[in-house]
Amino acid sequence: MHASVSPRPGLLVAAAAVVIALLAPVAGRAQVAVVAQPDQERLLASADARIAANKRFVYDFWREVFEGGHMELADKYMAESYIQHNPNVATGRAPFVEFFSKRVKPQPIEAKVKAPLVAIVAEGDLVVLSFVREGVDPKDPTKKYTTAWFDMFRLESGKIAEHWDAAPKQ
């Protein structure tokens, strides 16, 4: 049984501030759309070399393994005992690889993350990727809206040891 590590309050406050700033409505107007940051390199920058390295590590994992479908690279990035908090994927590197191998076929690895990336927030051993997520308006299916999605990772001993996201059980 793995003990879950609680996220640091400072990171949660920073992540919440990013989400609130992106989603805060303007008085008297409709929602302000969530938009991607076109300069992903800027998102990777940090005055703290360790934070910058952690951001880059998670960013490269996302590009190469998650988006690129190169599950053969999973051991480069993920601890064997990887803890998964998404209710649709079992804990462990092997179950991650099995689950995503059925859903993502290997393709060329892009230089940038393909998903519309809004922010990368990091503190200590935690890194959060925030993305634009588009949905269909439940009140008017002819309209769409944007919101934010997040994936948070905890690094330990140079590998991704734990993951959280907002996925509902399917």
PDB file of C-alpha atoms in Angstrom, residues 11-147:
ATOM      1  CA  LEU A  11       1.598  25.012  -4.836  1.00  0.00           C
ATOM      2  CA  LEU A  12      -2.137  24.642  -4.424  1.00  0.00           C
ATOM      3  CA  VAL A  13      -2.491  28.374  -3.783  1.00  0.00           C
ATOM      4  CA  ALA A  14      -0.366  29.168  -6.855  1.00  0.00           C
ATOM      5  CA  ALA A  15      -2.295  26.709  -9.041  1.00  0.00           C
ATOM      6  CA  ALA A  16      -5.626  28.014  -7.750  1.00  0.00           C
ATOM      7  CA  ALA A  17      -4.541  31.584  -8.479  1.00  0.00           C
ATOM      8  CA  VAL A  18      -3.685  30.641 -12.076  1.00  0.00           C
ATOM      9  CA  VAL A  19      -7.024  28.891 -12.563  1.00  0.00           C
ATOM     10  CA  ILE A  20      -8.994  31.709 -10.910  1.00  0.00           C
ATOM     11  CA  ALA A  21      -7.228  34.324 -13.001  1.00  0.00           C
ATOM     12  CA  LEU A  22      -8.016  32.377 -16.158  1.00  0.00           C
ATOM     13  CA  LEU A  23     -11.608  31.659 -15.266  1.00  0.00           C
ATOM     14  CA  ALA A  24     -12.644  34.804 -13.393  1.00  0.00           C
ATOM     15  CA  PRO A  25     -15.640  36.377 -15.116  1.00  0.00           C
ATOM     16  CA  VAL A  26     -15.587  40.036 -15.989  1.00  0.00           C
ATOM     17  CA  ALA A  27     -18.509  41.877 -14.376  1.00  0.00           C
ATOM     18  CA  GLY A  28     -21.384  42.332 -16.805  1.00  0.00           C
ATOM     19  CA  ARG A  29     -19.839  40.191 -19.539  1.00  0.00           C
ATOM     20  CA  ALA A  30     -19.682  36.557 -20.545  1.00  0.00           C
ATOM     21  CA  GLN A  31     -16.904  34.249 -19.483  1.00  0.00           C
ATOM     22  CA  VAL A  32     -13.416  35.169 -20.624  1.00  0.00           C
ATOM     23  CA  ALA A  33     -12.138  32.295 -22.737  1.00  0.00           C
ATOM     24  CA  VAL A  34      -9.201  30.262 -21.455  1.00  0.00           C
ATOM     25  CA  VAL A  35      -6.357  30.573 -23.962  1.00  0.00           C
ATOM     26  CA  ALA A  36      -3.117  28.705 -24.489  1.00  0.00           C
ATOM     27  CA  GLN A  37       0.269  30.328 -23.963  1.00  0.00           C
ATOM     28  CA  PRO A  38       1.989  30.288 -27.378  1.00  0.00           C
ATOM     29  CA  ASP A  39       5.505  30.585 -25.888  1.00  0.00           C
ATOM     30  CA  GLN A  40       5.943  27.228 -24.154  1.00  0.00           C
ATOM     31  CA  GLU A  41       9.644  27.860 -23.558  1.00  0.00           C
ATOM     32  CA  ARG A  42       8.662  30.816 -21.378  1.00  0.00           C
ATOM     33  CA  LEU A  43       6.506  28.481 -19.278  1.00  0.00           C
ATOM     34  CA  LEU A  44       9.531  26.248 -18.668  1.00  0.00           C
ATOM     35  CA  ALA A  45      11.723  29.045 -17.357  1.00  0.00           C
ATOM     36  CA  SER A  46      12.543  29.509 -13.675  1.00  0.00           C
ATOM     37  CA  ALA A  47      15.225  31.337 -11.730  1.00  0.00           C
ATOM     38  CA  ASP A  48      15.559  28.111  -9.707  1.00  0.00           C
ATOM     39  CA  ALA A  49      17.507  25.526 -11.738  1.00  0.00           C
ATOM     40  CA  ARG A  50      15.840  22.590  -9.917  1.00  0.00           C
ATOM     41  CA  ILE A  51      12.350  23.928 -10.641  1.00  0.00           C
ATOM     42  CA  ALA A  52      13.258  24.528 -14.298  1.00  0.00           C
ATOM     43  CA  ALA A  53      14.618  20.959 -14.557  1.00  0.00           C
ATOM     44  CA  ASN A  54      11.470  19.502 -12.959  1.00  0.00           C
ATOM     45  CA  LYS A  55       9.255  21.474 -15.354  1.00  0.00           C
ATOM     46  CA  ARG A  56      11.301  20.281 -18.351  1.00  0.00           C
ATOM     47  CA  PHE A  57      11.243  16.670 -17.160  1.00  0.00           C
ATOM     48  CA  VAL A  58       7.432  16.579 -16.872  1.00  0.00           C
ATOM     49  CA  TYR A  59       7.058  18.538 -20.129  1.00  0.00           C
ATOM     50  CA  ASP A  60       9.274  16.041 -21.981  1.00  0.00           C
ATOM     51  CA  PHE A  61       7.383  13.104 -20.441  1.00  0.00           C
ATOM     52  CA  TRP A  62       4.145  14.634 -21.691  1.00  0.00           C
ATOM     53  CA  ARG A  63       5.506  15.132 -25.236  1.00  0.00           C
ATOM     54  CA  GLU A  64       7.337  11.824 -25.600  1.00  0.00           C
ATOM     55  CA  VAL A  65       5.246   9.325 -23.648  1.00  0.00           C
ATOM     56  CA  PHE A  66       1.752  10.719 -23.222  1.00  0.00           C
ATOM     57  CA  GLU A  67       1.280  12.567 -26.523  1.00  0.00           C
ATOM     58  CA  GLY A  68       3.919  10.747 -28.577  1.00  0.00           C
ATOM     59  CA  GLY A  69       2.712   7.322 -27.456  1.00  0.00           C
ATOM     60  CA  HIS A  70       6.275   6.072 -26.907  1.00  0.00           C
ATOM     61  CA  MET A  71       5.524   3.747 -24.016  1.00  0.00           C
ATOM     62  CA  GLU A  72       8.997   2.237 -24.389  1.00  0.00           C
ATOM     63  CA  LEU A  73      10.248   5.507 -22.821  1.00  0.00           C
ATOM     64  CA  ALA A  74       8.010   5.219 -19.740  1.00  0.00           C
ATOM     65  CA  ASP A  75      10.796   3.739 -17.583  1.00  0.00           C
ATOM     66  CA  LYS A  76      12.962   6.797 -18.376  1.00  0.00           C
ATOM     67  CA  TYR A  77      10.359   9.031 -16.739  1.00  0.00           C
ATOM     68  CA  MET A  78       8.193   6.976 -14.376  1.00  0.00           C
ATOM     69  CA  ALA A  79       8.967   5.160 -11.152  1.00  0.00           C
ATOM     70  CA  GLU A  80       7.961   1.508 -11.258  1.00  0.00           C
ATOM     71  CA  SER A  81       5.816   2.162  -8.171  1.00  0.00           C
ATOM     72  CA  TYR A  82       4.104   5.177  -9.820  1.00  0.00           C
ATOM     73  CA  ILE A  83       0.984   6.172  -7.855  1.00  0.00           C
ATOM     74  CA  GLN A  84      -2.051   6.998  -9.988  1.00  0.00           C
ATOM     75  CA  HIS A  85      -4.985   9.071  -8.713  1.00  0.00           C
ATOM     76  CA  ASN A  86      -6.960   9.028 -11.980  1.00  0.00           C
ATOM     77  CA  PRO A  87      -9.864   6.620 -11.255  1.00  0.00           C
ATOM     78  CA  ASN A  88      -9.648   5.070 -14.736  1.00  0.00           C
ATOM     79  CA  VAL A  89      -6.016   3.931 -14.665  1.00  0.00           C
ATOM     80  CA  ALA A  90      -4.459   1.486 -12.189  1.00  0.00           C
ATOM     81  CA  THR A  91      -1.460   2.423 -10.052  1.00  0.00           C
ATOM     82  CA  GLY A  92       1.993   1.395 -11.278  1.00  0.00           C
ATOM     83  CA  ARG A  93       4.127   2.078 -14.338  1.00  0.00           C
ATOM     84  CA  ALA A  94       3.211  -1.242 -15.981  1.00  0.00           C
ATOM     85  CA  PRO A  95      -0.574  -0.623 -15.734  1.00  0.00           C
ATOM     86  CA  PHE A  96      -0.036   2.915 -17.134  1.00  0.00           C
ATOM     87  CA  VAL A  97       1.864   1.504 -20.108  1.00  0.00           C
ATOM     88  CA  GLU A  98      -0.761  -1.208 -20.667  1.00  0.00           C
ATOM     89  CA  PHE A  99      -3.661   1.273 -20.483  1.00  0.00           C
ATOM     90  CA  PHE A 100      -2.154   3.892 -22.803  1.00  0.00           C
ATOM     91  CA  SER A 101      -0.624   1.400 -25.263  1.00  0.00           C
ATOM     92  CA  LYS A 102      -4.201   0.474 -26.200  1.00  0.00           C
ATOM     93  CA  ARG A 103      -5.202   4.113 -26.710  1.00  0.00           C
ATOM     94  CA  VAL A 104      -2.183   5.930 -28.160  1.00  0.00           C
ATOM     95  CA  LYS A 105      -0.090   4.612 -31.025  1.00  0.00           C
ATOM     96  CA  PRO A 106       3.539   5.801 -31.325  1.00  0.00           C
ATOM     97  CA  GLN A 107       3.964   8.833 -33.540  1.00  0.00           C
ATOM     98  CA  PRO A 108       6.697  11.381 -34.159  1.00  0.00           C
ATOM     99  CA  ILE A 109       7.628  13.294 -31.014  1.00  0.00           C
ATOM    100  CA  GLU A 110       6.824  16.970 -31.433  1.00  0.00           C
ATOM    101  CA  ALA A 111       9.152  19.753 -30.279  1.00  0.00           C
ATOM    102  CA  LYS A 112       6.301  21.328 -28.297  1.00  0.00           C
ATOM    103  CA  VAL A 113       3.342  19.951 -26.350  1.00  0.00           C
ATOM    104  CA  LYS A 114       0.449  19.657 -28.813  1.00  0.00           C
ATOM    105  CA  ALA A 115      -2.338  20.174 -26.269  1.00  0.00           C
ATOM    106  CA  PRO A 116      -3.216  23.842 -25.650  1.00  0.00           C
ATOM    107  CA  LEU A 117      -0.937  24.517 -22.683  1.00  0.00           C
ATOM    108  CA  VAL A 118      -1.886  27.453 -20.441  1.00  0.00           C
ATOM    109  CA  ALA A 119       0.664  27.255 -17.627  1.00  0.00           C
ATOM    110  CA  ILE A 120       3.308  25.151 -15.922  1.00  0.00           C
ATOM    111  CA  VAL A 121       3.468  25.754 -12.179  1.00  0.00           C
ATOM    112  CA  ALA A 122       6.077  24.056 -10.014  1.00  0.00           C
ATOM    113  CA  GLU A 123       7.154  24.067  -6.412  1.00  0.00           C
ATOM    114  CA  GLY A 124       9.634  21.659  -4.898  1.00  0.00           C
ATOM    115  CA  ASP A 125       8.941  18.201  -6.305  1.00  0.00           C
ATOM    116  CA  LEU A 126       5.479  19.038  -7.714  1.00  0.00           C
ATOM    117  CA  VAL A 127       4.738  20.166 -11.278  1.00  0.00           C
ATOM    118  CA  VAL A 128       1.296  21.153 -12.598  1.00  0.00           C
ATOM    119  CA  LEU A 129       0.448  21.391 -16.290  1.00  0.00           C
ATOM    120  CA  SER A 130      -2.716  23.404 -17.038  1.00  0.00           C
ATOM    121  CA  PHE A 131      -4.497  23.070 -20.364  1.00  0.00           C
ATOM    122  CA  VAL A 132      -7.385  24.666 -22.230  1.00  0.00           C
ATOM    123  CA  ARG A 133     -10.335  22.315 -22.318  1.00  0.00           C
ATOM    124  CA  GLU A 134     -13.234  22.961 -24.663  1.00  0.00           C
ATOM    125  CA  GLY A 135     -16.729  21.754 -23.858  1.00  0.00           C
ATOM    126  CA  VAL A 136     -20.223  21.873 -25.309  1.00  0.00           C
ATOM    127  CA  ASP A 137     -22.558  24.280 -23.512  1.00  0.00           C
ATOM    128  CA  PRO A 138     -25.146  22.091 -21.728  1.00  0.00           C
ATOM    129  CA  LYS A 139     -27.747  24.858 -22.145  1.00  0.00           C
ATOM    130  CA  ASP A 140     -27.095  25.304 -25.857  1.00  0.00           C
ATOM    131  CA  PRO A 141     -25.403  22.386 -27.680  1.00  0.00           C
ATOM    132  CA  THR A 142     -24.673  24.672 -30.650  1.00  0.00           C
ATOM    133  CA  LYS A 143     -22.226  26.652 -28.478  1.00  0.00           C
ATOM    134  CA  LYS A 144     -18.881  25.775 -26.940  1.00  0.00           C
ATOM    135  CA  TYR A 145     -17.037  27.121 -23.926  1.00  0.00           C
ATOM    136  CA  THR A 146     -13.537  26.777 -22.494  1.00  0.00           C
ATOM    137  CA  THR A 147     -12.359  25.777 -19.058  1.00  0.00           C
TER     138      THR A 147
END
